[in-house]
Amino acid sequence: MTDSKRRRGLVAASALLGGVLVLTGCSGGDDSASGSGSGDSSQAQADAAAAKKTSEAQITITPKDGSNNASINNSAAVKVSKGTLTSVTMTTQDGKTVAGRLSADRKSWQPSVQLERSTTYRLAAEAKDSAGRTAHENASFTTVSPANSFIGSFTPDNGSTVGVGMPVSINFDKAITNKAAVQKGITVSSSSGQEVACHWFSANRMDCRPEEYWKGGSTVTLKLALDGVQGASGLYGVQQKTVTFHVGRNQVTYVDAKTKQMKVTQDGKVVKTIPISAGSPDNKTYEGQMVISEKFKETRMNGATVGFTDDDGKGEYDIKDVPHAMRLTTSGTFVHGNYWGAPSVFGNLNTSHGCVGLQDKKGAGDPNTPAAWFYNHSLIGDVVVVRNTGDKTVAPDNGLNGWNMDWTQWKAGSAV
């Protein structure tokens, strides 16, 4: 073998050996990866150890962090599973603390007061699991704004005692287009078992009543479950309330403009007959069933407010101390005392601008006048039926006077 061939052989052998070494080096890399596996094992052990130090308690806050248009009634709530709550703090954006109550088992918390509209609230909760390990959760949300919510003002008031003609009347502060959804969130029931139906007079008003007057002595319950109910596009209810009122004795009064007498009945029996003066031939009193909606021992009556003006634009009358006044219509019909008319007017002449006048004395201080007697024996919700005036029947939505609509028509105004 020549020297050159020998050198080429040595080089090839060296390359081969180098390849083996390289392969051995890769193999050594595998060994190193194997060592890394034991590193993974160490990491897994570390993770497991860390997990053992992490609380199992799972805190849930509603509404979700960052929520808008949240309810002012039921939104805020904190719950925990696999643990118990140790601390919950709720504050407004200006740092005011909101009172709340923790459940007996310390599994939940909620505010004990109603939230304000258009307000941002922050919640911070802490809980511990059975091993005493602590968990934390935080969230903030903003409640629905007045512009995006609606409320219904209702009558009669909670706990009041009213006459048999008193409907439940709800006036919404925003126009309702989704009437069916809103009506489904409102229920009216009576201890008498009478069927109650609701009627929409407009996008802002809904009244509810039975076919006949409420049974005397019954209790009526109004439930408003409107929280979160969509009344129109971008408009949500915020009320969640139960109201009860009581119906007193059955008193219905019949005014006859022709005989100029008023007969007060209780349970169908006449208990008092009072001479009256109804609207004059030029200013007739509405006919129909009217419900007393307000009572004032004294009030001002200015003709200008109801369209009775002189050429100078001032009211044809302006009496600042009308005694024993009881409203029958929104447009201004009252039963009231009259101290300025001669006693001979009552029972003989119809002289008013459309009201029903009863003899009275100035100052409303004499309890023995006919007007004082009727005032003292009347309730909000009592019915006054006016007949023989020659005028049209009062509109059902002019006051609380839906009784002037028959039952079929009334139910036709329901949205459900």
Coordinates of C-alpha atoms in Angstrom, one line a residue:
M1 CA 0.0 0.0 0.0
T2 CA 1.4 3.3 -0.9
D3 CA 1.7 6.1 1.6
S4 CA -1.0 8.1 -0.2
K5 CA -3.4 5.2 0.0
R6 CA -2.5 4.7 3.6
R7 CA -3.2 8.3 4.4
R8 CA -6.6 8.1 2.6
G9 CA -7.5 5.0 4.6
L10 CA -6.6 6.7 7.9
V11 CA -8.7 9.7 6.9
A12 CA -11.7 7.5 6.1
A13 CA -11.2 5.7 9.4
S14 CA -11.0 8.9 11.3
A15 CA -14.2 10.1 9.5
L16 CA -15.9 6.9 10.5
L17 CA -14.8 7.1 14.0
G18 CA -15.9 10.7 14.0
G19 CA -19.3 9.7 12.8
V20 CA -19.5 7.2 15.6
L21 CA -18.5 9.9 18.0
V22 CA -21.1 12.2 16.5
L23 CA -23.7 9.5 16.7
T24 CA -22.6 8.8 20.2
G25 CA -22.9 12.5 20.9
C26 CA -26.5 12.4 19.6
S27 CA -27.1 9.4 21.7
G28 CA -25.6 11.4 24.5
G29 CA -28.1 14.1 23.6
D30 CA -30.9 11.5 24.1
D31 CA -29.5 10.6 27.4
S32 CA -29.6 14.3 28.2
A33 CA -33.3 14.4 27.1
S34 CA -33.8 11.5 29.5
G35 CA -32.3 13.7 32.2
S36 CA -34.7 16.5 31.1
G37 CA -37.5 14.0 31.7
S38 CA -36.5 13.8 35.3
G39 CA -36.5 17.6 35.2
D40 CA -40.2 17.4 33.9
S41 CA -40.9 15.1 36.7
S42 CA -39.5 17.6 39.1
Q43 CA -41.6 20.4 37.6
A44 CA -44.7 18.2 37.8
Q45 CA -43.9 17.6 41.4
A46 CA -43.5 21.3 42.0
D47 CA -46.8 22.0 40.2
A48 CA -48.5 19.4 42.3
A49 CA -47.0 21.0 45.4
A50 CA -48.2 24.4 44.3
A51 CA -51.7 23.0 43.6
K52 CA -51.8 21.7 47.1
K53 CA -51.2 25.2 48.3
T54 CA -54.0 26.7 46.0
S55 CA -57.5 27.0 47.5
E56 CA -60.2 24.8 46.1
A57 CA -62.8 27.5 46.9
Q58 CA -64.5 28.7 43.7
I59 CA -66.0 32.2 44.0
T60 CA -68.6 33.4 41.5
I61 CA -69.7 37.0 41.2
T62 CA -72.7 38.2 39.2
P63 CA -73.1 40.1 37.1
K64 CA -69.9 39.4 35.2
D65 CA -67.1 41.9 35.5
G66 CA -67.6 44.8 33.2
S67 CA -71.4 44.4 32.8
N68 CA -73.6 47.3 31.9
N69 CA -77.4 47.8 32.3
A70 CA -77.4 45.6 35.4
S71 CA -80.5 45.2 37.5
I72 CA -80.9 47.3 40.6
N73 CA -82.7 44.5 42.3
N74 CA -81.1 41.1 41.7
S75 CA -77.8 41.8 39.9
A76 CA -75.3 41.7 42.7
A77 CA -74.6 38.3 44.2
V78 CA -71.6 36.3 45.4
K79 CA -71.5 32.6 45.8
V80 CA -68.8 30.1 46.6
S81 CA -68.5 26.3 46.1
K82 CA -65.9 24.1 47.9
G83 CA -65.5 26.7 50.6
T84 CA -67.1 29.4 52.7
L85 CA -67.0 33.2 52.3
T86 CA -64.9 35.0 54.8
S87 CA -65.3 38.5 53.5
V88 CA -67.4 40.4 50.9
T89 CA -67.1 44.1 50.3
M90 CA -69.2 46.1 47.9
T91 CA -68.6 49.8 47.2
T92 CA -69.7 52.5 44.9
Q93 CA -67.2 54.1 42.6
D94 CA -66.8 57.0 45.1
G95 CA -66.0 54.5 47.9
K96 CA -69.3 54.3 49.7
T97 CA -69.9 50.9 51.3
V98 CA -73.1 49.0 50.4
A99 CA -74.7 47.0 53.2
G100 CA -75.1 43.3 52.6
R101 CA -76.1 40.0 54.2
L102 CA -74.2 36.7 54.4
S103 CA -76.2 33.5 54.3
A104 CA -76.1 31.3 57.5
D105 CA -74.0 28.7 55.8
R106 CA -71.6 31.4 54.5
K107 CA -72.1 30.1 50.9
S108 CA -73.6 33.3 49.5
W109 CA -73.9 37.1 49.9
Q110 CA -76.2 39.8 48.5
P111 CA -76.9 43.4 49.1
S112 CA -79.5 44.2 51.7
V113 CA -80.5 47.5 50.0
Q114 CA -81.7 48.3 46.5
L115 CA -79.0 49.6 44.2
E116 CA -79.1 52.9 42.5
R117 CA -79.5 53.3 38.8
S118 CA -76.6 54.5 36.6
T119 CA -74.0 53.6 39.3
T120 CA -70.8 51.6 39.1
Y121 CA -70.3 49.1 41.9
R122 CA -67.2 47.1 42.8
L123 CA -67.2 43.7 44.6
A124 CA -64.3 42.1 46.4
A125 CA -64.8 38.6 47.8
E126 CA -62.6 36.3 49.9
A127 CA -63.2 32.6 50.7
K128 CA -61.5 29.7 52.3
D129 CA -61.6 26.0 51.6
S130 CA -61.7 23.2 54.1
A131 CA -57.9 23.3 54.4
G132 CA -58.0 27.0 55.3
R133 CA -56.5 28.1 51.9
T134 CA -57.7 31.5 50.7
A135 CA -59.2 32.5 47.3
H136 CA -60.0 35.9 46.0
E137 CA -62.3 37.3 43.3
N138 CA -63.1 40.9 42.2
A139 CA -65.6 42.4 39.7
S140 CA -67.2 45.7 38.8
F141 CA -70.4 46.5 37.0
T142 CA -72.7 49.4 36.2
T143 CA -76.5 49.4 36.8
V144 CA -79.1 50.4 34.2
S145 CA -79.4 54.1 33.6
P146 CA -82.7 56.0 33.9
A147 CA -82.6 56.6 30.2
N148 CA -82.5 52.8 29.6
S149 CA -85.1 51.8 32.3
F150 CA -88.8 52.4 33.0
I151 CA -90.9 52.4 36.1
G152 CA -94.6 52.3 36.7
S153 CA -96.3 54.6 39.2
F154 CA -99.3 52.8 40.6
T155 CA -102.4 53.5 42.6
P156 CA -103.8 52.7 45.1
D157 CA -101.0 52.8 47.7
N158 CA -99.8 49.7 49.6
G159 CA -101.8 49.0 52.7
S160 CA -104.6 51.5 51.9
T161 CA -108.3 50.9 52.3
V162 CA -110.3 51.9 49.2
G163 CA -113.8 51.9 47.8
V164 CA -115.2 49.1 45.6
G165 CA -114.6 51.0 42.4
M166 CA -110.9 51.5 42.8
P167 CA -109.0 50.0 39.8
V168 CA -105.3 49.2 39.8
S169 CA -103.9 52.0 37.6
I170 CA -100.3 52.0 36.4
N171 CA -98.7 54.9 34.6
F172 CA -95.3 54.2 33.0
D173 CA -92.7 56.9 32.7
K174 CA -91.6 55.7 29.3
A175 CA -93.7 54.5 26.3
I176 CA -94.1 50.8 26.3
T177 CA -94.1 49.0 22.9
N178 CA -93.6 45.5 24.2
K179 CA -96.9 45.6 26.1
A180 CA -97.4 41.8 26.3
A181 CA -94.0 41.3 28.0
V182 CA -94.7 44.0 30.5
Q183 CA -98.3 42.9 31.2
K184 CA -97.0 39.3 31.8
G185 CA -94.8 40.8 34.5
I186 CA -97.8 42.3 36.3
T187 CA -100.4 40.2 38.2
V188 CA -103.5 41.5 40.0
S189 CA -105.5 39.0 42.1
S190 CA -108.3 39.3 44.7
S191 CA -109.1 37.2 47.8
S192 CA -112.7 37.3 46.5
G193 CA -111.6 35.1 43.5
Q194 CA -112.9 37.6 41.0
E195 CA -111.4 37.4 37.5
V196 CA -109.2 40.5 36.9
A197 CA -108.4 41.8 33.4
C198 CA -106.1 44.6 32.3
H199 CA -106.6 47.2 29.6
W200 CA -104.1 49.4 27.9
F201 CA -105.4 53.0 27.5
S202 CA -102.1 54.1 25.9
A203 CA -98.4 53.2 25.6
N204 CA -98.0 54.7 29.1
R205 CA -101.1 53.5 31.0
M206 CA -102.6 50.2 31.9
D207 CA -105.6 49.7 34.3
C208 CA -106.8 46.4 35.8
R209 CA -110.2 45.6 37.3
P210 CA -112.8 42.9 37.7
E211 CA -116.0 42.7 35.6
E212 CA -118.1 44.1 38.5
Y213 CA -117.0 46.2 41.5
W214 CA -114.6 44.6 44.0
K215 CA -116.3 42.6 46.7
G216 CA -116.5 44.6 49.9
G217 CA -114.0 43.4 52.5
S218 CA -111.7 41.7 50.0
T219 CA -108.0 42.1 49.7
V220 CA -106.3 42.8 46.4
T221 CA -102.7 42.0 45.6
L222 CA -100.6 43.7 42.9
K223 CA -97.3 42.0 42.0
L224 CA -94.8 43.8 39.8
A225 CA -92.1 41.5 38.5
L226 CA -90.7 43.8 35.9
D227 CA -87.0 43.6 36.8
G228 CA -85.1 43.1 33.5
V229 CA -88.3 43.0 31.4
Q230 CA -87.8 44.7 28.1
G231 CA -90.5 47.2 27.6
A232 CA -89.1 48.7 24.4
S233 CA -85.9 48.7 22.4
G234 CA -83.1 49.4 24.9
L235 CA -85.6 49.9 27.7
Y236 CA -85.8 47.6 30.8
G237 CA -87.9 47.4 33.9
V238 CA -86.4 47.8 37.3
Q239 CA -89.3 47.2 39.7
Q240 CA -89.8 44.1 41.8
K241 CA -92.6 44.8 44.3
T242 CA -95.7 43.3 45.9
V243 CA -98.5 45.7 47.0
T244 CA -101.7 44.8 48.8
F245 CA -104.8 47.0 49.5
H246 CA -108.1 46.4 51.2
V247 CA -111.5 47.1 49.9
G248 CA -113.9 48.7 52.4
R249 CA -117.6 48.6 52.6
N250 CA -119.6 48.8 49.4
Q251 CA -120.6 52.4 48.9
V252 CA -122.1 53.7 45.6
T253 CA -123.6 57.1 45.3
Y254 CA -126.2 58.0 42.7
V255 CA -126.5 61.6 41.5
D256 CA -129.6 62.6 39.6
A257 CA -129.3 65.9 37.9
K258 CA -133.0 66.0 37.1
T259 CA -134.2 65.6 40.6
K260 CA -131.1 67.3 42.0
Q261 CA -130.7 64.7 44.7
M262 CA -127.8 62.5 45.6
K263 CA -128.5 59.1 47.2
V264 CA -125.7 57.4 49.1
T265 CA -126.0 53.6 49.3
Q266 CA -124.1 51.0 51.2
D267 CA -124.5 47.4 50.3
G268 CA -127.5 48.5 48.1
K269 CA -129.4 50.3 50.8
V270 CA -129.9 54.1 50.9
V271 CA -128.2 55.5 53.9
K272 CA -128.4 59.2 53.1
T273 CA -130.1 61.5 50.6
I274 CA -128.5 64.9 50.0
P275 CA -129.7 67.8 47.9
I276 CA -127.2 68.9 45.2
S277 CA -126.6 71.4 42.4
A278 CA -125.1 69.9 39.2
G279 CA -123.8 71.5 36.1
S280 CA -125.8 74.3 34.5
P281 CA -127.5 73.8 31.1
D282 CA -124.5 75.5 29.5
N283 CA -121.9 73.4 31.4
K284 CA -123.5 70.0 32.0
T285 CA -121.9 67.4 34.2
Y286 CA -120.6 64.3 32.6
E287 CA -122.8 61.2 33.0
G288 CA -121.5 57.8 33.9
Q289 CA -119.7 55.9 36.7
M290 CA -117.0 58.0 38.2
V291 CA -114.5 57.0 40.9
I292 CA -113.3 59.3 43.6
S293 CA -109.5 59.6 43.0
E294 CA -108.5 62.4 45.4
K295 CA -109.8 64.1 48.5
F296 CA -109.0 67.6 49.7
K297 CA -110.4 69.2 52.8
E298 CA -109.9 72.5 51.0
T299 CA -108.5 73.3 47.6
R300 CA -108.3 76.1 45.0
M301 CA -110.4 75.9 41.9
N302 CA -109.5 78.2 39.1
G303 CA -111.6 78.2 35.9
A304 CA -108.6 79.0 33.7
T305 CA -107.1 75.6 34.5
V306 CA -110.0 73.8 32.9
G307 CA -110.8 76.1 30.0
F308 CA -113.3 78.5 31.7
T309 CA -111.9 82.0 31.0
D310 CA -113.2 85.5 30.6
D311 CA -112.2 87.7 27.7
D312 CA -109.1 88.9 29.6
G313 CA -107.9 85.3 29.8
K314 CA -108.5 85.0 33.6
G315 CA -110.7 82.3 35.0
E316 CA -114.4 82.8 35.1
Y317 CA -114.0 81.8 38.7
D318 CA -111.1 81.5 41.1
I319 CA -112.1 80.1 44.5
K320 CA -109.1 79.6 46.8
D321 CA -110.8 77.6 49.5
V322 CA -113.3 75.2 48.0
P323 CA -114.2 72.9 50.9
H324 CA -114.6 69.1 51.0
A325 CA -113.5 68.5 47.4
M326 CA -113.3 65.0 45.9
R327 CA -112.0 64.6 42.3
L328 CA -114.0 62.5 39.8
T329 CA -112.2 63.2 36.6
T330 CA -108.7 64.3 35.5
S331 CA -110.3 67.1 33.5
G332 CA -111.7 68.7 36.6
T333 CA -115.0 67.3 37.7
F334 CA -115.4 67.2 41.5
V335 CA -118.0 66.6 44.1
H336 CA -117.4 69.5 46.5
G337 CA -118.8 71.8 49.1
N338 CA -120.3 75.1 48.1
Y339 CA -120.5 77.9 50.7
W340 CA -121.1 80.8 48.2
G341 CA -124.4 79.5 46.9
A342 CA -127.7 80.3 48.6
P343 CA -129.1 77.3 50.5
S344 CA -132.2 77.4 48.3
V345 CA -130.0 76.4 45.3
F346 CA -129.4 72.9 46.5
G347 CA -132.1 70.5 45.4
N348 CA -133.6 73.1 43.1
L349 CA -131.2 74.5 40.5
N350 CA -128.2 73.2 38.5
T351 CA -125.7 76.2 38.5
S352 CA -122.2 74.8 38.5
H353 CA -119.6 74.7 35.7
G354 CA -119.9 70.9 35.7
C355 CA -119.2 69.8 39.2
V356 CA -121.6 68.4 41.8
G357 CA -122.1 70.9 44.6
L358 CA -123.3 70.2 48.1
Q359 CA -124.2 72.8 50.8
D360 CA -121.3 73.7 53.0
K361 CA -119.7 76.4 55.1
K362 CA -116.5 78.4 54.5
G363 CA -113.5 77.0 56.1
A364 CA -114.6 73.3 56.0
G365 CA -114.8 73.4 59.8
D366 CA -118.5 72.4 60.3
P367 CA -118.9 68.6 60.4
N368 CA -122.7 69.0 60.3
T369 CA -123.0 70.3 56.7
P370 CA -124.1 67.9 53.9
A371 CA -120.8 68.3 52.2
A372 CA -118.8 67.5 55.3
W373 CA -120.9 64.4 56.0
F374 CA -120.3 63.0 52.5
Y375 CA -116.6 63.8 52.6
N376 CA -116.2 62.1 56.0
H377 CA -118.1 59.0 54.8
S378 CA -116.3 58.6 51.5
L379 CA -113.2 56.7 50.5
I380 CA -110.8 57.0 47.6
G381 CA -112.2 54.5 45.2
D382 CA -115.9 55.0 46.0
V383 CA -118.2 55.2 43.0
V384 CA -120.3 58.2 42.1
V385 CA -122.9 57.4 39.3
V386 CA -124.2 60.6 37.6
R387 CA -127.4 60.5 35.6
N388 CA -129.8 62.7 33.7
T389 CA -127.5 65.6 33.0
G390 CA -128.0 65.5 29.2
D391 CA -124.2 65.4 28.6
K392 CA -122.1 62.6 27.2
T393 CA -120.8 59.7 29.2
V394 CA -117.4 60.4 30.7
A395 CA -114.4 58.8 28.8
P396 CA -113.1 55.7 30.5
D397 CA -109.6 57.1 30.7
N398 CA -110.7 60.5 32.1
G399 CA -109.8 59.7 35.7
L400 CA -110.2 56.1 37.1
N401 CA -113.4 55.6 35.1
G402 CA -112.9 52.4 33.2
W403 CA -116.2 51.1 34.5
N404 CA -117.9 53.0 31.6
M405 CA -116.5 50.4 29.2
D406 CA -118.3 47.0 29.0
W407 CA -116.4 43.8 29.9
T408 CA -115.9 42.7 26.3
Q409 CA -114.4 46.0 25.3
W410 CA -112.3 46.1 28.4
K411 CA -110.8 42.7 27.8
A412 CA -110.1 43.5 24.2
G413 CA -107.6 46.1 25.4
S414 CA -105.4 43.4 27.0
A415 CA -102.1 42.6 25.4
V416 CA -102.0 39.0 26.5

